[in-house]
């Protein structure tokens, strides 16, 4: 039995992307190697997804860490550990001894507050306890902390000159293998399957010179093409950009015959905010609110989406994989680099961050798409080339088979 440990957190402040991409990797490891045990370690921050993970994977082994009562987390990522390194390492090793773990194939870390100090401290503590660890794997995209690991993977779109940025900035050892770029995006395998379905249907439609309609496969050409817009700002949307965007669009697009808007709310979206949304949309028929969708339902929704208004996190890559152009408003500073680069290559349209975004540009872009949707198709083609949906498999194989 091979043991793989994941150290990852989620909360209203941290968001949900770290958990979902780590979960995607854990599922791929289990798919490629049957005889493994996943040990999932998380802190119980406010709004954590631990119970969701447990409901999906009761076969995992869980180590739940309590938060230090004197330690509050905020927008500063260095506070996100929720306690001291020393106390956390002691609790983790104590639980591993209790579980009678003698050998660990890999410890996989997806956490902006963890760096070399935590990694070395855990290695030393494991060594003192005579627990053998083969490798540490870090999932990161900030390039702002020094790491001690055998593998580092960063899904950020980077130019050829920046592929070796972690070594150039000396934040990893010379021996660390870095997997950099969109080819290593950690997506659920469902997106790869849905992508292939979309491309197959699209090819069929191109042959018959008919307009694409993914649920019904094909329709006759419609000169007044309806534009399906998805609005989604992640699992928590702590700044309530959803309401802000909807309020901006309503005066122009309320009950429009051409534009249809689906509003996908995350599981941590506040109930009071949802009630306010429902109230302002009570007499609007072309805006609909959706929440708690499963993967199949999300994929069906995205297959019928022409453009998405959303944030620059993990969901951006999901949309790229399906060839869906995005209008991006960043929720965090760490999303800026990626947004600017993807905007340059024509995969997305970046209109600002959550404190200062261009409302007029958002309206202008949608109106332009309504008049001529060819630019959307061009962006869709670029997105499909950037993210092929096989990143999880590539990273999992590196962890399992390459020493």
Short mmCIF file of C-alpha atoms in Angstrom, two decimals, residues 227 229 249 253 259 307 309 326-328 343 348-351 358-373 375-376 379:
data_model
loop_
_atom_site.label_atom_id
_atom_site.label_comp_id
_atom_site.label_asym_id
_atom_site.label_seq_id
_atom_site.Cartn_x
_atom_site.Cartn_y
_atom_site.Cartn_z
CA UNK A 227 -25.67 34.74 -26.67
CA UNK A 229 -23.54 34.22 -20.81
CA UNK A 249 -25.94 44.38 -16.65
CA UNK A 253 -29.90 43.53 -20.82
CA UNK A 259 -28.90 37.55 -24.24
CA UNK A 307 -18.88 33.52 -22.93
CA UNK A 309 -17.89 36.57 -16.82
CA UNK A 326 -13.91 34.65 -20.48
CA UNK A 327 -14.28 38.25 -19.42
CA UNK A 328 -12.12 38.32 -16.30
CA UNK A 343 -5.27 38.58 -22.33
CA UNK A 348 -9.57 36.09 -22.36
CA UNK A 349 -10.55 39.74 -21.95
CA UNK A 350 -9.27 41.28 -18.72
CA UNK A 351 -11.27 44.26 -17.47
CA UNK A 358 -14.42 48.67 -16.21
CA UNK A 359 -18.21 48.41 -16.24
CA UNK A 360 -18.62 50.20 -19.57
CA UNK A 361 -16.13 47.84 -21.21
CA UNK A 362 -18.10 44.83 -19.95
CA UNK A 363 -21.27 46.18 -21.55
CA UNK A 364 -19.47 47.12 -24.78
CA UNK A 365 -17.90 43.66 -25.11
CA UNK A 366 -21.25 41.90 -24.74
CA UNK A 367 -22.87 44.23 -27.26
CA UNK A 368 -20.02 43.56 -29.71
CA UNK A 369 -20.50 39.80 -29.34
CA UNK A 370 -24.21 40.26 -29.99
CA UNK A 371 -23.47 42.00 -33.30
CA UNK A 372 -20.67 39.67 -34.44
CA UNK A 373 -19.77 36.44 -32.63
CA UNK A 375 -14.36 37.04 -32.27
CA UNK A 376 -15.79 34.59 -29.71
CA UNK A 379 -10.97 33.17 -28.69
#
